[in-house]
Structures are given as structure tokens and as C-alpha cells.
Short mmCIF file of C-alpha atoms in Angstrom, two decimals:
data_model
loop_
_atom_site.label_atom_id
_atom_site.label_comp_id
_atom_site.label_asym_id
_atom_site.label_seq_id
_atom_site.Cartn_x
_atom_site.Cartn_y
_atom_site.Cartn_z
CA UNK F 1 9.95 -176.71 -16.08
CA UNK F 2 13.27 -177.58 -14.49
CA UNK F 3 15.10 -180.46 -16.12
CA UNK F 4 18.12 -182.53 -15.29
CA UNK F 5 21.25 -181.81 -17.34
CA UNK F 6 21.60 -183.79 -20.54
CA UNK F 7 24.79 -184.83 -22.30
CA UNK F 8 25.70 -182.55 -25.17
CA UNK F 9 24.57 -184.28 -28.36
CA UNK F 10 24.67 -182.52 -31.73
CA UNK F 11 21.36 -182.48 -33.58
CA UNK F 12 19.13 -183.35 -30.61
CA UNK F 13 16.58 -181.20 -28.81
CA UNK F 14 14.53 -181.87 -25.70
CA UNK F 15 11.13 -183.46 -26.19
CA UNK F 16 8.47 -180.79 -25.90
CA UNK F 17 4.81 -181.89 -25.59
CA UNK F 18 3.71 -178.42 -26.73
CA UNK F 19 5.23 -179.19 -30.15
CA UNK F 20 4.57 -182.93 -30.45
CA UNK F 21 2.74 -184.72 -27.65
CA UNK F 22 2.85 -188.23 -29.16
CA UNK F 23 5.14 -190.93 -27.80
CA UNK F 24 5.68 -194.25 -29.59
CA UNK F 25 6.04 -197.51 -27.67
CA UNK F 26 9.37 -199.18 -28.45
CA UNK F 27 9.21 -202.18 -26.11
CA UNK F 28 7.04 -203.96 -23.56
CA UNK F 29 8.85 -205.91 -20.84
CA UNK F 30 7.36 -208.29 -18.32
CA UNK F 31 8.71 -207.60 -14.83
CA UNK F 32 6.50 -209.93 -12.76
CA UNK F 33 3.29 -211.85 -13.42
CA UNK F 34 1.21 -208.68 -13.08
CA UNK F 35 3.71 -205.87 -13.77
CA UNK F 36 4.96 -204.68 -17.16
CA UNK F 37 7.29 -201.90 -18.28
CA UNK F 38 6.39 -199.83 -21.35
CA UNK F 39 9.28 -198.06 -23.09
CA UNK F 40 8.56 -194.91 -25.14
CA UNK F 41 10.45 -192.67 -27.55
CA UNK F 42 9.45 -189.43 -29.31
CA UNK F 43 8.28 -189.57 -32.91
CA UNK F 44 10.96 -187.06 -33.82
CA UNK F 45 14.67 -186.91 -33.03
CA UNK F 46 14.31 -185.66 -29.48
CA UNK F 47 15.61 -186.55 -26.03
CA UNK F 48 14.04 -186.45 -22.58
CA UNK F 49 15.15 -184.25 -19.69
CA UNK F 50 13.65 -184.62 -16.21
CA UNK F 51 14.39 -185.14 -12.54
CA UNK F 52 14.42 -188.78 -11.41
CA UNK F 53 11.13 -189.43 -9.63
CA UNK F 54 8.97 -187.16 -11.80
CA UNK F 55 5.81 -188.35 -13.55
CA UNK F 56 4.03 -187.91 -16.87
CA UNK F 57 0.32 -187.69 -17.64
CA UNK F 58 -0.88 -189.99 -20.44
CA UNK F 59 -4.06 -189.79 -22.49
CA UNK F 60 -5.72 -193.16 -23.08
CA UNK F 61 -8.29 -193.57 -25.90
CA UNK F 62 -10.84 -195.57 -23.93
CA UNK F 63 -14.53 -195.11 -24.68
CA UNK F 64 -16.20 -191.93 -25.87
CA UNK F 65 -13.80 -189.53 -24.18
CA UNK F 66 -10.09 -189.83 -23.30
CA UNK F 67 -9.01 -191.04 -19.87
CA UNK F 68 -6.01 -189.39 -18.20
CA UNK F 69 -3.65 -191.14 -15.81
CA UNK F 70 -0.37 -190.15 -14.16
CA UNK F 71 2.52 -192.61 -14.14
CA UNK F 72 5.89 -192.03 -12.54
CA UNK F 73 8.82 -192.65 -14.85
CA UNK F 74 10.75 -195.74 -13.81
CA UNK F 75 13.49 -194.83 -16.29
CA UNK F 76 16.43 -192.57 -15.53
CA UNK F 77 17.22 -189.21 -17.18
CA UNK F 78 20.77 -190.52 -17.62
CA UNK F 79 19.37 -192.59 -20.52
CA UNK F 80 17.62 -189.74 -22.37
CA UNK F 81 16.64 -191.40 -25.67
CA UNK F 82 13.69 -193.25 -24.13
CA UNK F 83 11.49 -193.08 -21.07
CA UNK F 84 9.49 -195.84 -19.43
CA UNK F 85 6.58 -196.43 -17.09
CA UNK F 86 6.08 -199.60 -15.08
CA UNK F 87 2.43 -200.54 -14.55
CA UNK F 88 0.85 -203.08 -12.22
CA UNK F 89 -2.35 -204.72 -13.37
CA UNK F 90 -5.15 -203.58 -11.07
CA UNK F 91 -8.31 -205.73 -10.78
CA UNK F 92 -11.06 -203.96 -12.77
CA UNK F 93 -8.67 -201.12 -13.57
CA UNK F 94 -9.60 -199.96 -17.08
CA UNK F 95 -6.24 -198.39 -17.94
CA UNK F 96 -3.85 -200.96 -16.45
CA UNK F 97 -5.77 -203.89 -17.95
CA UNK F 98 -5.91 -202.22 -21.37
CA UNK F 99 -2.16 -201.62 -21.28
CA UNK F 100 -1.41 -205.19 -20.24
CA UNK F 101 -3.81 -206.83 -22.70
CA UNK F 102 -3.73 -204.60 -25.78
CA UNK F 103 -0.82 -202.17 -25.84
CA UNK F 104 2.06 -203.28 -28.06
CA UNK F 105 5.31 -201.87 -29.54
CA UNK F 106 4.54 -199.51 -32.40
CA UNK F 107 1.40 -198.14 -30.78
CA UNK F 108 1.39 -194.56 -29.52
CA UNK F 109 -0.08 -192.42 -26.75
CA UNK F 110 -0.37 -188.71 -26.13
CA UNK F 111 1.49 -187.46 -23.08
CA UNK F 112 2.49 -184.32 -21.25
CA UNK F 113 5.24 -183.64 -18.73
CA UNK F 114 7.50 -184.68 -17.12
CA UNK F 115 6.45 -182.85 -13.96
CA UNK F 116 6.31 -183.24 -10.19
CA UNK F 117 8.31 -182.34 -7.10
CA UNK F 118 9.06 -185.85 -5.80
CA UNK F 119 12.80 -186.21 -6.43
CA UNK F 120 15.92 -186.25 -4.34
CA UNK F 121 17.40 -183.71 -6.74
CA UNK F 122 14.71 -181.27 -5.53
CA UNK F 123 15.46 -181.78 -1.82
CA UNK F 124 19.02 -183.05 -1.46
CA UNK F 125 20.04 -184.51 1.88
CA UNK F 126 22.18 -182.34 4.12
CA UNK F 127 24.49 -185.28 4.89
CA UNK F 128 24.15 -187.23 1.62
CA UNK F 129 22.16 -190.02 3.31
CA UNK F 130 18.89 -191.30 1.85
CA UNK F 131 16.29 -193.92 2.70
CA UNK F 132 13.91 -195.01 -0.07
CA UNK F 133 10.83 -196.92 1.14
CA UNK F 134 8.49 -198.42 -1.45
CA UNK F 135 5.58 -200.80 -1.49
CA UNK F 136 4.17 -202.53 -4.58
CA UNK F 137 4.26 -200.35 -7.70
CA UNK F 138 5.58 -197.46 -5.59
CA UNK F 139 8.99 -198.81 -6.54
CA UNK F 140 9.02 -196.77 -9.77
CA UNK F 141 10.25 -193.33 -8.58
CA UNK F 142 12.78 -195.03 -6.30
CA UNK F 143 14.05 -197.03 -9.26
CA UNK F 144 14.45 -193.88 -11.33
CA UNK F 145 16.50 -192.20 -8.61
CA UNK F 146 18.64 -195.27 -7.94
CA UNK F 147 19.28 -195.91 -11.63
CA UNK F 148 20.38 -192.30 -12.00
CA UNK F 149 22.84 -192.56 -9.10
CA UNK F 150 24.20 -195.85 -10.44
CA UNK F 151 24.67 -194.59 -14.01
CA UNK F 152 26.48 -191.48 -12.81
CA UNK F 153 28.62 -193.50 -10.35
CA UNK F 154 27.46 -191.18 -7.59
CA UNK F 155 28.48 -191.88 -4.02
CA UNK F 156 25.11 -191.36 -2.30
CA UNK F 157 24.60 -193.30 0.91
CA UNK F 158 21.34 -194.88 -0.25
CA UNK F 159 19.29 -197.55 1.50
CA UNK F 160 16.54 -198.91 -0.78
CA UNK F 161 13.81 -200.90 1.01
CA UNK F 162 11.04 -202.54 -1.00
CA UNK F 163 8.04 -204.30 0.53
CA UNK F 164 6.25 -206.98 -1.52
CA UNK F 165 3.72 -209.73 -0.95
CA UNK F 166 6.06 -212.54 -2.06
CA UNK F 167 9.53 -212.80 -3.64
CA UNK F 168 7.81 -213.34 -7.00
CA UNK F 169 6.30 -209.85 -6.65
CA UNK F 170 9.59 -207.97 -6.18
CA UNK F 171 9.81 -205.64 -9.16
CA UNK F 172 13.32 -205.05 -10.59
CA UNK F 173 14.75 -207.56 -8.11
CA UNK F 174 17.72 -208.68 -10.22
CA UNK F 175 18.66 -205.19 -11.38
CA UNK F 176 18.54 -203.81 -7.84
CA UNK F 177 20.77 -206.59 -6.58
CA UNK F 178 23.28 -205.96 -9.39
CA UNK F 179 23.40 -202.21 -8.66
CA UNK F 180 23.96 -202.90 -4.97
CA UNK F 181 26.83 -205.28 -5.73
CA UNK F 182 28.56 -202.89 -8.12
CA UNK F 183 28.04 -199.63 -6.24
CA UNK F 184 28.73 -200.12 -2.54
CA UNK F 185 26.98 -196.86 -1.62
CA UNK F 186 23.67 -198.51 -2.60
CA UNK F 187 22.19 -201.00 -0.15
CA UNK F 188 19.02 -202.94 -1.01
CA UNK F 189 16.67 -204.80 1.33
CA UNK F 190 13.53 -206.65 0.27
CA UNK F 191 10.76 -207.40 2.80
CA UNK F 192 8.19 -210.06 1.88
CA UNK F 193 4.97 -210.99 3.67
CA UNK F 194 5.02 -214.66 2.60
CA UNK F 195 6.63 -217.26 0.36
CA UNK F 196 5.98 -217.51 -3.38
CA UNK F 197 4.52 -220.66 -4.95
CA UNK F 198 7.91 -221.68 -6.33
CA UNK F 199 10.25 -219.96 -3.85
CA UNK F 200 10.59 -219.91 -0.10
CA UNK F 201 11.65 -216.53 1.25
CA UNK F 202 14.61 -216.53 3.61
CA UNK F 203 15.01 -212.77 3.90
CA UNK F 204 13.14 -210.22 6.01
CA UNK F 205 9.52 -211.29 6.53
CA UNK F 206 6.23 -209.64 7.41
CA UNK F 207 5.31 -206.00 7.01
CA UNK F 208 7.63 -203.07 7.51
CA UNK F 209 7.91 -202.39 11.24
CA UNK F 210 10.02 -200.29 13.58
CA UNK F 211 12.14 -203.34 14.44
CA UNK F 212 12.67 -204.15 10.75
CA UNK F 213 13.59 -200.57 9.94
CA UNK F 214 16.04 -200.42 12.86
CA UNK F 215 17.68 -203.62 11.59
CA UNK F 216 17.99 -202.38 8.01
CA UNK F 217 18.93 -198.74 8.66
CA UNK F 218 19.61 -198.04 12.34
CA UNK F 219 20.54 -194.46 11.39
CA UNK F 220 17.23 -193.80 9.60
CA UNK F 221 16.58 -190.73 11.77
CA UNK F 222 19.57 -189.06 10.09
CA UNK F 223 18.36 -189.72 6.55
CA UNK F 224 16.19 -187.92 4.01
CA UNK F 225 13.28 -190.35 3.54
CA UNK F 226 11.26 -190.83 0.35
CA UNK F 227 8.14 -193.02 0.43
CA UNK F 228 5.83 -194.25 -2.32
CA UNK F 229 3.23 -197.00 -2.33
CA UNK F 230 -0.41 -197.78 -1.56
CA UNK F 231 -2.12 -195.38 0.86
CA UNK F 232 -2.21 -197.90 3.76
CA UNK F 233 1.53 -198.52 3.33
CA UNK F 234 2.36 -194.81 3.44
CA UNK F 235 0.04 -194.21 6.39
CA UNK F 236 1.79 -197.01 8.29
CA UNK F 237 5.21 -195.53 7.46
CA UNK F 238 4.15 -192.06 8.62
CA UNK F 239 2.89 -193.50 11.91
CA UNK F 240 6.04 -195.57 12.35
CA UNK F 241 8.35 -192.63 11.75
CA UNK F 242 6.29 -190.27 13.89
CA UNK F 243 6.39 -192.63 16.87
CA UNK F 244 10.14 -193.10 16.38
CA UNK F 245 10.81 -189.37 16.72
CA UNK F 246 11.77 -188.81 13.09
CA UNK F 247 11.88 -185.19 11.87
CA UNK F 248 8.95 -185.24 9.41
CA UNK F 249 10.35 -182.18 7.64
CA UNK F 250 12.71 -184.69 6.02
CA UNK F 251 9.84 -186.96 4.94
CA UNK F 252 8.62 -186.93 1.32
CA UNK F 253 5.89 -189.05 -0.26
CA UNK F 254 4.25 -189.53 -3.65
CA UNK F 255 1.03 -191.29 -4.55
CA UNK F 256 -1.55 -191.34 -7.32
CA UNK F 257 -4.69 -192.98 -6.02
CA UNK F 258 -7.60 -192.36 -8.37
CA UNK F 259 -10.13 -194.31 -6.28
CA UNK F 260 -9.92 -192.08 -3.22
CA UNK F 261 -11.74 -188.84 -2.65
CA UNK F 262 -10.62 -186.06 -0.31
CA UNK F 263 -10.22 -187.24 3.25
CA UNK F 264 -12.97 -186.60 5.80
CA UNK F 265 -10.69 -184.40 7.85
CA UNK F 266 -9.88 -182.23 4.82
CA UNK F 267 -13.56 -181.78 4.06
CA UNK F 268 -14.31 -180.85 7.65
CA UNK F 269 -11.53 -178.28 7.69
CA UNK F 270 -12.69 -176.83 4.37
CA UNK F 271 -16.26 -176.58 5.62
CA UNK F 272 -15.11 -174.89 8.83
CA UNK F 273 -13.06 -172.39 6.86
CA UNK F 274 -16.04 -171.72 4.58
CA UNK F 275 -18.23 -170.92 7.57
CA UNK F 276 -15.74 -168.28 8.72
CA UNK F 277 -15.62 -166.50 5.36
CA UNK F 278 -18.09 -163.91 4.07
CA UNK F 279 -20.85 -165.36 1.92
CA UNK F 280 -19.67 -165.93 -1.65
CA UNK F 281 -21.71 -165.90 -4.82
CA UNK F 282 -22.86 -169.35 -5.87
CA UNK F 283 -23.08 -170.59 -9.43
CA UNK F 284 -24.80 -173.52 -11.09
CA UNK F 285 -22.47 -176.20 -12.50
CA UNK F 286 -24.12 -178.61 -14.95
CA UNK F 287 -22.43 -181.89 -15.91
CA UNK F 288 -24.09 -182.54 -19.25
CA UNK F 289 -23.39 -186.26 -19.71
CA UNK F 290 -24.44 -187.39 -16.25
CA UNK F 291 -27.15 -184.71 -16.05
CA UNK F 292 -26.02 -183.70 -12.59
CA UNK F 293 -26.23 -180.13 -11.37
CA UNK F 294 -24.31 -178.86 -8.34
CA UNK F 295 -24.01 -175.51 -6.66
CA UNK F 296 -20.47 -174.11 -6.49
CA UNK F 297 -19.35 -170.99 -4.58
CA UNK F 298 -17.16 -168.64 -6.58
CA UNK F 299 -14.19 -169.30 -4.29
CA UNK F 300 -14.36 -173.12 -4.53
CA UNK F 301 -12.86 -175.33 -7.27
CA UNK F 302 -15.52 -177.09 -9.34
CA UNK F 303 -14.07 -180.50 -8.48
CA UNK F 304 -14.46 -179.88 -4.75
CA UNK F 305 -18.09 -178.81 -5.16
CA UNK F 306 -18.82 -181.91 -7.22
CA UNK F 307 -17.21 -184.19 -4.65
CA UNK F 308 -19.18 -182.63 -1.81
CA UNK F 309 -22.31 -183.39 -3.84
CA UNK F 310 -21.29 -187.06 -3.96
CA UNK F 311 -19.91 -187.18 -7.51
CA UNK F 312 -16.88 -189.36 -8.25
CA UNK F 313 -14.72 -187.70 -10.87
CA UNK F 314 -11.19 -188.63 -11.98
CA UNK F 315 -8.55 -186.51 -10.25
CA UNK F 316 -5.17 -186.93 -8.61
CA UNK F 317 -2.98 -183.97 -7.67
CA UNK F 318 -5.88 -181.49 -7.07
CA UNK F 319 -3.56 -178.55 -7.82
CA UNK F 320 -3.53 -178.25 -11.60
CA UNK F 321 -0.37 -180.23 -12.11
CA UNK F 322 -1.18 -183.68 -13.48
CA UNK F 323 -4.07 -183.09 -15.91
CA UNK F 324 -6.13 -186.08 -14.76
CA UNK F 325 -9.31 -184.02 -14.23
CA UNK F 326 -9.14 -182.34 -17.65
CA UNK F 327 -12.68 -181.69 -18.93
CA UNK F 328 -14.44 -179.88 -21.78
CA UNK F 329 -16.22 -176.67 -20.78
CA UNK F 330 -19.14 -176.05 -23.14
CA UNK F 331 -20.55 -172.90 -21.51
CA UNK F 332 -19.70 -170.33 -18.89
CA UNK F 333 -16.55 -168.69 -17.59
CA UNK F 334 -13.99 -169.84 -15.02
CA UNK F 335 -10.74 -168.61 -13.54
CA UNK F 336 -8.03 -171.26 -13.53
CA UNK F 337 -4.64 -171.14 -11.80
CA UNK F 338 -2.90 -174.32 -12.96
CA UNK F 339 0.66 -175.58 -12.62
CA UNK F 340 1.32 -176.96 -16.08
CA UNK F 341 -1.23 -179.77 -16.30
CA UNK F 342 -2.91 -178.30 -19.37
CA UNK F 343 -1.56 -176.82 -22.61
CA UNK F 344 -2.58 -173.46 -24.01
CA UNK F 345 -4.04 -174.99 -27.14
CA UNK F 346 -6.28 -177.16 -24.95
CA UNK F 347 -7.44 -174.10 -23.01
CA UNK F 348 -8.16 -172.37 -26.33
CA UNK F 349 -10.27 -175.42 -27.30
CA UNK F 350 -12.37 -175.11 -24.13
CA UNK F 351 -10.62 -177.63 -21.88
CA UNK F 352 -10.30 -176.86 -18.16
CA UNK F 353 -8.81 -178.51 -15.09
CA UNK F 354 -11.77 -178.66 -12.74
CA UNK F 355 -9.52 -179.18 -9.70
CA UNK F 356 -8.29 -175.59 -9.97
CA UNK F 357 -11.07 -173.93 -11.98
CA UNK F 358 -13.40 -171.64 -10.03
CA UNK F 359 -16.63 -170.37 -11.60
CA UNK F 360 -17.19 -166.80 -12.69
CA UNK F 361 -20.69 -167.66 -13.96
CA UNK F 362 -22.94 -170.68 -14.42
CA UNK F 363 -20.86 -173.36 -16.16
CA UNK F 364 -21.54 -176.47 -18.25
CA UNK F 365 -19.01 -179.31 -18.16
CA UNK F 366 -19.05 -182.19 -20.62
CA UNK F 367 -18.95 -185.07 -18.11
#
């Protein structure tokens, strides 16, 4: 895993989840009425190294089996002794509500990472000009990148645009305004749909539009653009930029939406490709807890076969990176080409990532 450079500090090593995957909560901070930041540190004398914008996968002890969720780090690698995630309470969301209601300093969670490709250090702008567009809790990777630039006193021409329902819902509002005042290469614009109960909004109103974007950053076509937020927000941004003639090769987005399955178009393309291929062997995949059995071709990931059969299983990246779909294999053989979302000791214990595991025989999965 690539990591950002760390300051030389005698006696410290980088945190390594292969050696100790437990992080201890040091602080819980209320950002807005429904958003909290959770600050973590290693149990041992270690420091974090990562690219701003990367995420970690956390294991939550909810119910009979652990639940895995990815959260982008809102902290900056320039402050390597701790890392933090900023979580919005989601109605009926089991993990976000548990964190908000029960998680306290001194408690611990297992985690792996950091990982991910969404970072301006991975794809630097050719002209040092950036546009960060975020909606709701999508502010977190943008905050990590901006904090990093501010701490290092970097001169990056950065326009940070955050869309929120009301001014009371602007996460990190005060800190963003301070960074913009003290580093003139950082410009911040908040866009709110309506007033808050205790504050009238006199800034940019409504939803992000072409006219609003032209007013905030008239040179947006020259910038490297990073986008994170709810799926409808990102879809609207893609449509806006496409109609404005933006070079989408300079567009980058990040999202973890656990409620959505693969898009209809993706399924149709996959089915069309399958029809063009020679017939593959098909194996029986049994999900022992739900007592569901699906048929899975040898060249198809188990997760995809389950989804086509109408099963809703937790997953996010679908490429073996985040670990959200981690499951216990109790019988059978698979081939698995992952990208770091599972540790070797977990593989040795029978765990698999069903998003990138293809069957070599009939398989039983403990779900």
C-alpha cells in the first residue's frame, strides 16, 4: 500500500492492521445535530500513513456476526497520531445509529486499511487547479485533502464547494472558513437549499446548478474535479459537467452506498456478455443462514450471482478492496483475486470476499 510521507519520529512505526487491527476511540465530537466525528488511535505506539481521501473498513460487533462498513477518513495524514471518521446518522441505519447512541471514548473497533484511489495525490492536476464538490457526508474526503494542504501550507488553487440542506447542516463550517481566510489559495463556497430554524441563509441558495458553478468557479473546465456525496447528487454533477463540455477524464468520484445494488444497465451488459461467451460450468452456492441456494457460473463472482437471484447482501466496492462483503466459507473451493480487503489470517480461517470469489466447486457460505 502506498502511503503519504510521515515526519521522522524516533521510536514510532506505521500502524499495521496485519499486526494489530484494533483502534481505540479517543474522542467523540458533535459536528451538527446528526453528524459526529470519532477520533481513533492505535493501541500501541504507532502512527498512521495514508493519502488524504482514502478510507478504512471497520468491523462492528452488531448481532450474531460482525458488520463491515467503509468510512472515508476526515482526518489528515499530516496529523499522524490519530485518524478520524465523520458519520451522519442515517434513519434506520444500524451502524450509524449505534455509533451515535452507544460508541464512546475508550471503546475500540477492529479496522483495516487505509486504502482507496480517491485522492488528489493519486491524480495531481496538470495546472495545480482543483474543484472539490461535496454533498452531505461526502464532505469527508474533501476535508482530508483540504486539511492536508492547509497544514503543509501548500499553494494549491482549490475551490471547495459544499451543498447542504440548511446552514445548520454544513459540516466543518467554521474550520473551512478559517482555512480559507488563512490560506488564500483555498476558496470555500457553501450552497444551501433552505434556511435553518435559527438562521436565515444569505449565501448561495438552491441546488448546485450550472449557473451556480459558473458563479463560483468560472474556470471549472480547467480544473481537476473531485466529487463525493449521495448518488443523486453525483449523478446530477455528472450530467451538469457533461452538458457543460467538461473533460470527464478529469472527473473523479467516491461513494459508499450500501443500499444500492448493481445498476440495471450493468446487469444488462453483463448478461449480454455472458450470452456471447462459451457455456461455463455452474456450481451450487448455498447460503446456510438464509437457506437460499443460487446457481453460479464458474466465471461469475458469487456476489453477482446472488444479486441476480434477488438476494440483498452487504457490499460496496465490488472489487475486493473494502472488505464489506467478507463472509465465512464453510465448504467448497473458490478462486479469489482481491485488492487488499482481506487479511491472510482471515483467508486461512475460511473467510472470503464474495464480490471477487468465483466458485471452483459447490460452495457453502455462512450468511
